[in-house]
Amino acid sequence: MYQAHFDLQELPFGITPDTSFAYACSSHQEALNTLLVAVKNGEGFIKITGEVGTGKTLLCRKFLAMLDDSYASAYIPNPYLEPRTLLLALAEELGVDLSKEDDQHHLIKGLTQALLGFAARGKSVLLCLDEAQAMPIESLEALRLLTNLETEKRKLLQVVLFGQPELDEKLAQDAVRQLRQRITFQYRLGELSRQELDYYLAHRLRVAGYRGNRLFTAKAVRALHWASGGIPRLVNVMAHKAMLLAYGEGVQQVAPSHVRAAASDTPASRRKSWWWLGFAMLLASASGFGWLMFK
């Protein structure tokens, strides 16, 4: 790989969620603040949505890592489960011993007793569900029944739903209107701006051990923002490929040509729009305003 070539301690642009590389862009910081305020207030349901690749899982893990000992947390990464299985998964995450032979009524009853026990010990119970857009309606309803439990001050169970925009469509159905009304805090994650992308690249390179001069040229950053649309996962995929190409040429900087080649090799990129960019640049140059294209 190119680690030695760029004097790196590790690869800077992996696509697995690694909290050590987390970058506090404005969107993620606002979402994190929303989560912290919501759980402190003891709200029942909280919703975080975002397009594929905008960092929902990374945000979830960072959020869970910030909770102190006053919280008992559960994390279910794949909630595409029927109600009984979901309740058993929640019990397992919380260390609650329930019989797999129990029906849904007795599972809810057992979890209710466990939640009351956590409350008696001064602990708040928090469940984070990733990819929540995949949850069956029946499972969402089972969770709602659990969140009915509350003391005079707060809910016994708080639920954070992390999902793609399709989650909003699911929650718009009449069958879950009671749950929809209980979502008191929500946030929609956005993409990185061009300036944030510059900081994002520098941050991840610094965490990976890079101490050299600017690695991605300013024009390469602009090209990368265009090709990725500012979606962090696509940024990582194409930045990694662009660095491989620079390494293959034996150069110490990533240029726009490396980014364009990386985009052409990435199915989800906006590579099909490159010819429009080239045509616009040609027209602008002919008009004497080529300098405006990348201002």
PDB file of C-alpha atoms in Angstrom:
ATOM      1  CA  MET A   1       0.000   0.000   0.000  1.00  0.00           C
ATOM      2  CA  TYR A   2       0.951   3.683   0.038  1.00  0.00           C
ATOM      3  CA  GLN A   3       1.523   4.076   3.797  1.00  0.00           C
ATOM      4  CA  ALA A   4       5.310   4.203   3.552  1.00  0.00           C
ATOM      5  CA  HIS A   5       5.183   6.436   0.459  1.00  0.00           C
ATOM      6  CA  PHE A   6       3.208   9.128   2.302  1.00  0.00           C
ATOM      7  CA  ASP A   7       4.757   8.342   5.716  1.00  0.00           C
ATOM      8  CA  LEU A   8       1.479   7.235   7.304  1.00  0.00           C
ATOM      9  CA  GLN A   9       0.925   5.090  10.373  1.00  0.00           C
ATOM     10  CA  GLU A  10      -2.363   3.702   9.052  1.00  0.00           C
ATOM     11  CA  LEU A  11      -4.705   4.089   6.112  1.00  0.00           C
ATOM     12  CA  PRO A  12      -6.650   7.356   6.497  1.00  0.00           C
ATOM     13  CA  PHE A  13      -9.739   6.675   4.403  1.00  0.00           C
ATOM     14  CA  GLY A  14     -11.284   3.409   5.484  1.00  0.00           C
ATOM     15  CA  ILE A  15     -15.046   2.975   5.126  1.00  0.00           C
ATOM     16  CA  THR A  16     -15.620   1.132   8.411  1.00  0.00           C
ATOM     17  CA  PRO A  17     -16.946   3.457  11.161  1.00  0.00           C
ATOM     18  CA  ASP A  18     -13.921   4.310  13.341  1.00  0.00           C
ATOM     19  CA  THR A  19     -14.589   6.888  16.055  1.00  0.00           C
ATOM     20  CA  SER A  20     -10.899   7.787  16.260  1.00  0.00           C
ATOM     21  CA  PHE A  21     -11.291   9.363  12.795  1.00  0.00           C
ATOM     22  CA  ALA A  22     -14.586  11.127  13.583  1.00  0.00           C
ATOM     23  CA  TYR A  23     -14.612  14.703  12.284  1.00  0.00           C
ATOM     24  CA  ALA A  24     -16.942  17.189  13.945  1.00  0.00           C
ATOM     25  CA  CYS A  25     -18.410  18.880  10.874  1.00  0.00           C
ATOM     26  CA  SER A  26     -21.290  21.256  11.557  1.00  0.00           C
ATOM     27  CA  SER A  27     -23.954  18.697  10.642  1.00  0.00           C
ATOM     28  CA  HIS A  28     -22.574  15.945  12.870  1.00  0.00           C
ATOM     29  CA  GLN A  29     -21.925  18.290  15.772  1.00  0.00           C
ATOM     30  CA  GLU A  30     -25.461  19.653  15.651  1.00  0.00           C
ATOM     31  CA  ALA A  31     -26.854  16.110  15.496  1.00  0.00           C
ATOM     32  CA  LEU A  32     -24.704  15.058  18.446  1.00  0.00           C
ATOM     33  CA  ASN A  33     -25.833  18.089  20.460  1.00  0.00           C
ATOM     34  CA  THR A  34     -29.451  17.215  19.636  1.00  0.00           C
ATOM     35  CA  LEU A  35     -28.942  13.666  20.898  1.00  0.00           C
ATOM     36  CA  LEU A  36     -27.265  14.744  24.130  1.00  0.00           C
ATOM     37  CA  VAL A  37     -29.967  17.307  24.916  1.00  0.00           C
ATOM     38  CA  ALA A  38     -32.762  14.864  24.089  1.00  0.00           C
ATOM     39  CA  VAL A  39     -31.485  12.015  26.272  1.00  0.00           C
ATOM     40  CA  LYS A  40     -30.788  14.411  29.123  1.00  0.00           C
ATOM     41  CA  ASN A  41     -34.415  15.533  28.962  1.00  0.00           C
ATOM     42  CA  GLY A  42     -35.572  11.915  29.109  1.00  0.00           C
ATOM     43  CA  GLU A  43     -37.512  11.981  25.844  1.00  0.00           C
ATOM     44  CA  GLY A  44     -39.066   8.789  24.483  1.00  0.00           C
ATOM     45  CA  PHE A  45     -38.192   8.701  20.766  1.00  0.00           C
ATOM     46  CA  ILE A  46     -35.443  10.559  18.915  1.00  0.00           C
ATOM     47  CA  LYS A  47     -34.863  10.322  15.167  1.00  0.00           C
ATOM     48  CA  ILE A  48     -31.680  10.897  13.145  1.00  0.00           C
ATOM     49  CA  THR A  49     -31.892  10.505   9.383  1.00  0.00           C
ATOM     50  CA  GLY A  50     -29.447  10.934   6.548  1.00  0.00           C
ATOM     51  CA  GLU A  51     -28.621   9.673   3.083  1.00  0.00           C
ATOM     52  CA  VAL A  52     -26.536   6.552   2.608  1.00  0.00           C
ATOM     53  CA  GLY A  53     -22.906   7.247   3.533  1.00  0.00           C
ATOM     54  CA  THR A  54     -23.428  10.424   5.578  1.00  0.00           C
ATOM     55  CA  GLY A  55     -22.033   8.846   8.753  1.00  0.00           C
ATOM     56  CA  LYS A  56     -25.060   7.769  10.787  1.00  0.00           C
ATOM     57  CA  THR A  57     -23.370   4.667  12.220  1.00  0.00           C
ATOM     58  CA  LEU A  58     -20.241   6.610  13.121  1.00  0.00           C
ATOM     59  CA  LEU A  59     -22.374   9.255  14.844  1.00  0.00           C
ATOM     60  CA  CYS A  60     -24.252   6.551  16.745  1.00  0.00           C
ATOM     61  CA  ARG A  61     -21.044   4.960  18.017  1.00  0.00           C
ATOM     62  CA  LYS A  62     -19.563   8.302  19.016  1.00  0.00           C
ATOM     63  CA  PHE A  63     -22.767   9.197  20.847  1.00  0.00           C
ATOM     64  CA  LEU A  64     -22.824   5.892  22.754  1.00  0.00           C
ATOM     65  CA  ALA A  65     -19.158   6.328  23.699  1.00  0.00           C
ATOM     66  CA  MET A  66     -19.980   9.685  25.313  1.00  0.00           C
ATOM     67  CA  LEU A  67     -22.609   8.304  27.689  1.00  0.00           C
ATOM     68  CA  ASP A  68     -21.599   8.002  31.341  1.00  0.00           C
ATOM     69  CA  ASP A  69     -22.337   5.271  33.885  1.00  0.00           C
ATOM     70  CA  SER A  70     -25.794   6.648  34.592  1.00  0.00           C
ATOM     71  CA  TYR A  71     -26.959   5.069  31.322  1.00  0.00           C
ATOM     72  CA  ALA A  72     -27.517   1.436  30.405  1.00  0.00           C
ATOM     73  CA  SER A  73     -27.279   1.356  26.607  1.00  0.00           C
ATOM     74  CA  ALA A  74     -28.258  -1.167  23.970  1.00  0.00           C
ATOM     75  CA  TYR A  75     -27.236  -1.091  20.306  1.00  0.00           C
ATOM     76  CA  ILE A  76     -28.967  -3.116  17.605  1.00  0.00           C
ATOM     77  CA  PRO A  77     -27.297  -2.655  14.193  1.00  0.00           C
ATOM     78  CA  ASN A  78     -29.823  -4.680  12.206  1.00  0.00           C
ATOM     79  CA  PRO A  79     -33.395  -4.182  13.437  1.00  0.00           C
ATOM     80  CA  TYR A  80     -34.981  -6.114  10.554  1.00  0.00           C
ATOM     81  CA  LEU A  81     -36.480  -8.404  13.173  1.00  0.00           C
ATOM     82  CA  GLU A  82     -39.981  -9.514  14.037  1.00  0.00           C
ATOM     83  CA  PRO A  83     -41.248  -8.232  17.422  1.00  0.00           C
ATOM     84  CA  ARG A  84     -40.316 -11.262  19.571  1.00  0.00           C
ATOM     85  CA  THR A  85     -36.791 -11.436  18.166  1.00  0.00           C
ATOM     86  CA  LEU A  86     -36.339  -7.693  18.605  1.00  0.00           C
ATOM     87  CA  LEU A  87     -37.432  -7.879  22.248  1.00  0.00           C
ATOM     88  CA  LEU A  88     -35.055 -10.796  22.852  1.00  0.00           C
ATOM     89  CA  ALA A  89     -32.223  -8.839  21.207  1.00  0.00           C
ATOM     90  CA  LEU A  90     -32.937  -5.861  23.478  1.00  0.00           C
ATOM     91  CA  ALA A  91     -32.956  -8.122  26.539  1.00  0.00           C
ATOM     92  CA  GLU A  92     -29.639  -9.663  25.502  1.00  0.00           C
ATOM     93  CA  GLU A  93     -28.045  -6.251  24.998  1.00  0.00           C
ATOM     94  CA  LEU A  94     -29.181  -5.159  28.470  1.00  0.00           C
ATOM     95  CA  GLY A  95     -28.070  -8.393  30.113  1.00  0.00           C
ATOM     96  CA  VAL A  96     -31.639  -9.360  30.994  1.00  0.00           C
ATOM     97  CA  ASP A  97     -32.293 -13.099  31.186  1.00  0.00           C
ATOM     98  CA  LEU A  98     -35.543 -13.941  29.393  1.00  0.00           C
ATOM     99  CA  SER A  99     -36.780 -17.274  28.105  1.00  0.00           C
ATOM    100  CA  LYS A 100     -36.725 -17.661  24.327  1.00  0.00           C
ATOM    101  CA  GLU A 101     -39.873 -19.731  24.692  1.00  0.00           C
ATOM    102  CA  ASP A 102     -41.921 -16.834  26.084  1.00  0.00           C
ATOM    103  CA  ASP A 103     -44.589 -15.210  23.951  1.00  0.00           C
ATOM    104  CA  GLN A 104     -44.521 -11.481  23.197  1.00  0.00           C
ATOM    105  CA  HIS A 105     -46.746 -10.619  26.166  1.00  0.00           C
ATOM    106  CA  HIS A 106     -44.412 -12.273  28.665  1.00  0.00           C
ATOM    107  CA  LEU A 107     -41.316 -10.846  26.986  1.00  0.00           C
ATOM    108  CA  ILE A 108     -42.703  -7.312  27.357  1.00  0.00           C
ATOM    109  CA  LYS A 109     -43.626  -8.091  30.957  1.00  0.00           C
ATOM    110  CA  GLY A 110     -40.102  -9.341  31.686  1.00  0.00           C
ATOM    111  CA  LEU A 111     -38.506  -6.311  30.048  1.00  0.00           C
ATOM    112  CA  THR A 112     -40.855  -4.042  31.985  1.00  0.00           C
ATOM    113  CA  GLN A 113     -39.618  -5.503  35.283  1.00  0.00           C
ATOM    114  CA  ALA A 114     -36.022  -5.100  34.120  1.00  0.00           C
ATOM    115  CA  LEU A 115     -36.585  -1.455  33.152  1.00  0.00           C
ATOM    116  CA  LEU A 116     -38.132  -0.761  36.554  1.00  0.00           C
ATOM    117  CA  GLY A 117     -35.063  -2.341  38.132  1.00  0.00           C
ATOM    118  CA  PHE A 118     -32.714  -0.077  36.154  1.00  0.00           C
ATOM    119  CA  ALA A 119     -34.775   2.958  37.216  1.00  0.00           C
ATOM    120  CA  ALA A 120     -34.603   1.901  40.872  1.00  0.00           C
ATOM    121  CA  ARG A 121     -30.801   1.874  40.561  1.00  0.00           C
ATOM    122  CA  GLY A 122     -30.833   5.370  39.062  1.00  0.00           C
ATOM    123  CA  LYS A 123     -29.977   4.256  35.527  1.00  0.00           C
ATOM    124  CA  SER A 124     -31.575   5.485  32.325  1.00  0.00           C
ATOM    125  CA  VAL A 125     -31.986   2.882  29.591  1.00  0.00           C
ATOM    126  CA  LEU A 126     -31.217   3.910  26.025  1.00  0.00           C
ATOM    127  CA  LEU A 127     -31.742   1.836  22.871  1.00  0.00           C
ATOM    128  CA  CYS A 128     -30.071   2.845  19.596  1.00  0.00           C
ATOM    129  CA  LEU A 129     -31.382   1.228  16.421  1.00  0.00           C
ATOM    130  CA  ASP A 130     -29.280   1.557  13.277  1.00  0.00           C
ATOM    131  CA  GLU A 131     -30.818   1.135   9.803  1.00  0.00           C
ATOM    132  CA  ALA A 132     -34.215   1.731  11.414  1.00  0.00           C
ATOM    133  CA  GLN A 133     -35.889   2.160   8.009  1.00  0.00           C
ATOM    134  CA  ALA A 134     -35.735  -1.650   7.742  1.00  0.00           C
ATOM    135  CA  MET A 135     -37.808  -2.255  10.887  1.00  0.00           C
ATOM    136  CA  PRO A 136     -41.183  -3.963  10.388  1.00  0.00           C
ATOM    137  CA  ILE A 137     -44.176  -1.874  11.451  1.00  0.00           C
ATOM    138  CA  GLU A 138     -45.093  -4.501  14.048  1.00  0.00           C
ATOM    139  CA  SER A 139     -41.668  -4.211  15.690  1.00  0.00           C
ATOM    140  CA  LEU A 140     -41.934  -0.430  15.857  1.00  0.00           C
ATOM    141  CA  GLU A 141     -45.269  -0.846  17.605  1.00  0.00           C
ATOM    142  CA  ALA A 142     -43.756  -3.282  20.124  1.00  0.00           C
ATOM    143  CA  LEU A 143     -41.112  -0.683  20.976  1.00  0.00           C
ATOM    144  CA  ARG A 144     -43.777   1.977  21.393  1.00  0.00           C
ATOM    145  CA  LEU A 145     -45.545  -0.183  23.958  1.00  0.00           C
ATOM    146  CA  LEU A 146     -42.317  -0.449  25.956  1.00  0.00           C
ATOM    147  CA  THR A 147     -41.833   3.337  25.907  1.00  0.00           C
ATOM    148  CA  ASN A 148     -45.266   3.767  27.493  1.00  0.00           C
ATOM    149  CA  LEU A 149     -43.587   3.022  30.803  1.00  0.00           C
ATOM    150  CA  GLU A 150     -42.477   6.083  32.728  1.00  0.00           C
ATOM    151  CA  THR A 151     -41.909   7.511  36.160  1.00  0.00           C
ATOM    152  CA  GLU A 152     -43.192  10.930  37.197  1.00  0.00           C
ATOM    153  CA  LYS A 153     -39.996  12.443  35.817  1.00  0.00           C
ATOM    154  CA  ARG A 154     -38.937  10.455  32.739  1.00  0.00           C
ATOM    155  CA  LYS A 155     -39.414   7.520  30.399  1.00  0.00           C
ATOM    156  CA  LEU A 156     -38.051   4.139  31.478  1.00  0.00           C
ATOM    157  CA  LEU A 157     -36.801   3.508  27.925  1.00  0.00           C
ATOM    158  CA  GLN A 158     -35.515   6.010  25.406  1.00  0.00           C
ATOM    159  CA  VAL A 159     -35.166   4.999  21.762  1.00  0.00           C
ATOM    160  CA  VAL A 160     -32.968   6.606  19.111  1.00  0.00           C
ATOM    161  CA  LEU A 161     -33.817   5.711  15.517  1.00  0.00           C
ATOM    162  CA  PHE A 162     -30.975   6.093  12.999  1.00  0.00           C
ATOM    163  CA  GLY A 163     -32.134   5.614   9.432  1.00  0.00           C
ATOM    164  CA  GLN A 164     -32.150   6.573   5.799  1.00  0.00           C
ATOM    165  CA  PRO A 165     -34.805   9.013   4.476  1.00  0.00           C
ATOM    166  CA  GLU A 166     -37.071   6.018   3.827  1.00  0.00           C
ATOM    167  CA  LEU A 167     -37.624   5.945   7.584  1.00  0.00           C
ATOM    168  CA  ASP A 168     -39.697   9.128   7.263  1.00  0.00           C
ATOM    169  CA  GLU A 169     -41.901   7.400   4.698  1.00  0.00           C
ATOM    170  CA  LYS A 170     -42.445   4.464   7.036  1.00  0.00           C
ATOM    171  CA  LEU A 171     -43.284   6.725   9.961  1.00  0.00           C
ATOM    172  CA  ALA A 172     -45.775   8.622   7.812  1.00  0.00           C
ATOM    173  CA  GLN A 173     -48.060   5.585   7.733  1.00  0.00           C
ATOM    174  CA  ASP A 174     -51.247   5.736   9.805  1.00  0.00           C
ATOM    175  CA  ALA A 175     -50.348   2.438  11.501  1.00  0.00           C
ATOM    176  CA  VAL A 176     -47.524   4.149  13.421  1.00  0.00           C
ATOM    177  CA  ARG A 177     -49.025   7.593  13.944  1.00  0.00           C
ATOM    178  CA  GLN A 178     -48.915   7.142  17.735  1.00  0.00           C
ATOM    179  CA  LEU A 179     -45.165   6.537  17.582  1.00  0.00           C
ATOM    180  CA  ARG A 180     -44.701   9.443  15.163  1.00  0.00           C
ATOM    181  CA  GLN A 181     -46.301  11.806  17.665  1.00  0.00           C
ATOM    182  CA  ARG A 182     -43.797  10.724  20.313  1.00  0.00           C
ATOM    183  CA  ILE A 183     -40.729  11.744  18.315  1.00  0.00           C
ATOM    184  CA  THR A 184     -39.829  14.931  20.147  1.00  0.00           C
ATOM    185  CA  PHE A 185     -36.334  15.512  18.730  1.00  0.00           C
ATOM    186  CA  GLN A 186     -35.088  14.871  15.210  1.00  0.00           C
ATOM    187  CA  TYR A 187     -32.206  15.851  12.945  1.00  0.00           C
ATOM    188  CA  ARG A 188     -31.316  15.317   9.295  1.00  0.00           C
ATOM    189  CA  LEU A 189     -27.620  14.806   8.554  1.00  0.00           C
ATOM    190  CA  GLY A 190     -26.291  16.724   5.572  1.00  0.00           C
ATOM    191  CA  GLU A 191     -23.302  16.425   3.280  1.00  0.00           C
ATOM    192  CA  LEU A 192     -19.907  18.070   3.711  1.00  0.00           C
ATOM    193  CA  SER A 193     -19.510  21.524   2.217  1.00  0.00           C
ATOM    194  CA  ARG A 194     -16.469  22.124   0.025  1.00  0.00           C
ATOM    195  CA  GLN A 195     -14.651  23.928   2.848  1.00  0.00           C
ATOM    196  CA  GLU A 196     -15.572  21.204   5.340  1.00  0.00           C
ATOM    197  CA  LEU A 197     -14.247  18.597   2.915  1.00  0.00           C
ATOM    198  CA  ASP A 198     -10.842  20.306   2.954  1.00  0.00           C
ATOM    199  CA  TYR A 199     -10.785  20.156   6.761  1.00  0.00           C
ATOM    200  CA  TYR A 200     -12.153  16.601   6.716  1.00  0.00           C
ATOM    201  CA  LEU A 201      -9.314  15.358   4.502  1.00  0.00           C
ATOM    202  CA  ALA A 202      -6.680  17.140   6.586  1.00  0.00           C
ATOM    203  CA  HIS A 203      -8.181  15.758   9.820  1.00  0.00           C
ATOM    204  CA  ARG A 204      -8.187  12.137   8.706  1.00  0.00           C
ATOM    205  CA  LEU A 205      -4.671  12.409   7.294  1.00  0.00           C
ATOM    206  CA  ARG A 206      -3.438  13.925  10.561  1.00  0.00           C
ATOM    207  CA  VAL A 207      -5.038  11.142  12.613  1.00  0.00           C
ATOM    208  CA  ALA A 208      -3.379   8.613  10.294  1.00  0.00           C
ATOM    209  CA  GLY A 209       0.012  10.179  11.064  1.00  0.00           C
ATOM    210  CA  TYR A 210       0.603  12.400   8.047  1.00  0.00           C
ATOM    211  CA  ARG A 211       2.859  15.357   8.817  1.00  0.00           C
ATOM    212  CA  GLY A 212       3.848  16.534   5.357  1.00  0.00           C
ATOM    213  CA  ASN A 213       2.753  19.447   3.195  1.00  0.00           C
ATOM    214  CA  ARG A 214      -0.705  19.689   1.651  1.00  0.00           C
ATOM    215  CA  LEU A 215      -1.443  16.286   0.132  1.00  0.00           C
ATOM    216  CA  PHE A 216      -4.621  17.027  -1.840  1.00  0.00           C
ATOM    217  CA  THR A 217      -4.229  20.115  -3.992  1.00  0.00           C
ATOM    218  CA  ALA A 218      -6.971  22.737  -3.792  1.00  0.00           C
ATOM    219  CA  LYS A 219      -8.223  21.764  -7.250  1.00  0.00           C
ATOM    220  CA  ALA A 220      -8.188  18.088  -6.270  1.00  0.00           C
ATOM    221  CA  VAL A 221     -10.390  18.909  -3.279  1.00  0.00           C
ATOM    222  CA  ARG A 222     -12.831  20.754  -5.519  1.00  0.00           C
ATOM    223  CA  ALA A 223     -12.894  17.836  -7.930  1.00  0.00           C
ATOM    224  CA  LEU A 224     -13.443  15.413  -5.064  1.00  0.00           C
ATOM    225  CA  HIS A 225     -16.324  17.470  -3.710  1.00  0.00           C
ATOM    226  CA  TRP A 226     -17.922  17.540  -7.133  1.00  0.00           C
ATOM    227  CA  ALA A 227     -17.540  13.797  -7.672  1.00  0.00           C
ATOM    228  CA  SER A 228     -18.680  12.752  -4.178  1.00  0.00           C
ATOM    229  CA  GLY A 229     -21.386  15.340  -3.560  1.00  0.00           C
ATOM    230  CA  GLY A 230     -19.810  15.755  -0.102  1.00  0.00           C
ATOM    231  CA  ILE A 231     -20.949  12.298   1.067  1.00  0.00           C
ATOM    232  CA  PRO A 232     -18.252  11.087   3.508  1.00  0.00           C
ATOM    233  CA  ARG A 233     -18.309   7.423   2.449  1.00  0.00           C
ATOM    234  CA  LEU A 234     -17.829   8.326  -1.213  1.00  0.00           C
ATOM    235  CA  VAL A 235     -15.135  10.809  -0.211  1.00  0.00           C
ATOM    236  CA  ASN A 236     -13.265   8.021   1.576  1.00  0.00           C
ATOM    237  CA  VAL A 237     -13.580   5.587  -1.315  1.00  0.00           C
ATOM    238  CA  MET A 238     -12.353   8.055  -3.928  1.00  0.00           C
ATOM    239  CA  ALA A 239      -9.690   9.662  -1.735  1.00  0.00           C
ATOM    240  CA  HIS A 240      -8.213   6.212  -1.109  1.00  0.00           C
ATOM    241  CA  LYS A 241      -8.168   5.396  -4.826  1.00  0.00           C
ATOM    242  CA  ALA A 242      -6.721   8.806  -5.702  1.00  0.00           C
ATOM    243  CA  MET A 243      -3.878   8.278  -3.223  1.00  0.00           C
ATOM    244  CA  LEU A 244      -3.208   4.862  -4.745  1.00  0.00           C
ATOM    245  CA  LEU A 245      -2.923   6.490  -8.165  1.00  0.00           C
ATOM    246  CA  ALA A 246      -0.556   9.183  -6.874  1.00  0.00           C
ATOM    247  CA  TYR A 247       1.539   6.472  -5.214  1.00  0.00           C
ATOM    248  CA  GLY A 248       1.598   4.510  -8.494  1.00  0.00           C
ATOM    249  CA  GLU A 249       2.994   7.564 -10.279  1.00  0.00           C
ATOM    250  CA  GLY A 250       5.531   8.163  -7.515  1.00  0.00           C
ATOM    251  CA  VAL A 251       4.291  11.685  -6.755  1.00  0.00           C
ATOM    252  CA  GLN A 252       3.697  13.265  -3.342  1.00  0.00           C
ATOM    253  CA  GLN A 253       0.474  15.150  -4.099  1.00  0.00           C
ATOM    254  CA  VAL A 254      -2.992  14.123  -5.237  1.00  0.00           C
ATOM    255  CA  ALA A 255      -4.010  16.074  -8.342  1.00  0.00           C
ATOM    256  CA  PRO A 256      -7.429  16.550  -9.994  1.00  0.00           C
ATOM    257  CA  SER A 257      -6.519  13.931 -12.607  1.00  0.00           C
ATOM    258  CA  HIS A 258      -6.150  11.329  -9.840  1.00  0.00           C
ATOM    259  CA  VAL A 259      -9.549  12.251  -8.436  1.00  0.00           C
ATOM    260  CA  ARG A 260     -11.210  12.100 -11.849  1.00  0.00           C
ATOM    261  CA  ALA A 261      -9.727   8.656 -12.478  1.00  0.00           C
ATOM    262  CA  ALA A 262     -10.871   7.500  -9.029  1.00  0.00           C
ATOM    263  CA  ALA A 263     -14.370   8.834  -9.724  1.00  0.00           C
ATOM    264  CA  SER A 264     -14.512   6.995 -13.042  1.00  0.00           C
ATOM    265  CA  ASP A 265     -13.808   3.775 -11.136  1.00  0.00           C
ATOM    266  CA  THR A 266     -16.507   4.435  -8.511  1.00  0.00           C
ATOM    267  CA  PRO A 267     -20.058   3.500  -9.635  1.00  0.00           C
ATOM    268  CA  ALA A 268     -21.796   5.762  -7.089  1.00  0.00           C
ATOM    269  CA  SER A 269     -19.825   8.879  -8.047  1.00  0.00           C
ATOM    270  CA  ARG A 270     -21.005  11.711 -10.232  1.00  0.00           C
ATOM    271  CA  ARG A 271     -18.472  10.702 -12.891  1.00  0.00           C
ATOM    272  CA  LYS A 272     -21.055  10.925 -15.689  1.00  0.00           C
ATOM    273  CA  SER A 273     -21.144  14.678 -15.146  1.00  0.00           C
ATOM    274  CA  TRP A 274     -17.424  15.214 -15.779  1.00  0.00           C
ATOM    275  CA  TRP A 275     -17.919  15.969 -19.471  1.00  0.00           C
ATOM    276  CA  TRP A 276     -20.336  18.768 -18.547  1.00  0.00           C
ATOM    277  CA  LEU A 277     -17.677  20.259 -16.289  1.00  0.00           C
ATOM    278  CA  GLY A 278     -15.079  20.065 -19.052  1.00  0.00           C
ATOM    279  CA  PHE A 279     -17.483  21.638 -21.568  1.00  0.00           C
ATOM    280  CA  ALA A 280     -18.346  24.443 -19.135  1.00  0.00           C
ATOM    281  CA  MET A 281     -14.661  25.102 -18.502  1.00  0.00           C
ATOM    282  CA  LEU A 282     -14.019  25.280 -22.261  1.00  0.00           C
ATOM    283  CA  LEU A 283     -16.844  27.777 -22.748  1.00  0.00           C
ATOM    284  CA  ALA A 284     -15.728  29.855 -19.781  1.00  0.00           C
ATOM    285  CA  SER A 285     -12.161  29.895 -21.022  1.00  0.00           C
ATOM    286  CA  ALA A 286     -13.294  31.009 -24.462  1.00  0.00           C
ATOM    287  CA  SER A 287     -15.227  33.832 -22.807  1.00  0.00           C
ATOM    288  CA  GLY A 288     -12.239  34.924 -20.780  1.00  0.00           C
ATOM    289  CA  PHE A 289     -13.770  33.852 -17.471  1.00  0.00           C
ATOM    290  CA  GLY A 290     -12.056  30.507 -16.947  1.00  0.00           C
ATOM    291  CA  TRP A 291     -10.713  31.672 -13.616  1.00  0.00           C
ATOM    292  CA  LEU A 292     -14.271  31.759 -12.238  1.00  0.00           C
ATOM    293  CA  MET A 293     -14.796  28.024 -12.571  1.00  0.00           C
ATOM    294  CA  PHE A 294     -12.724  27.089  -9.568  1.00  0.00           C
ATOM    295  CA  LYS A 295     -12.876  30.268  -7.533  1.00  0.00           C
TER     296      LYS A 295
END
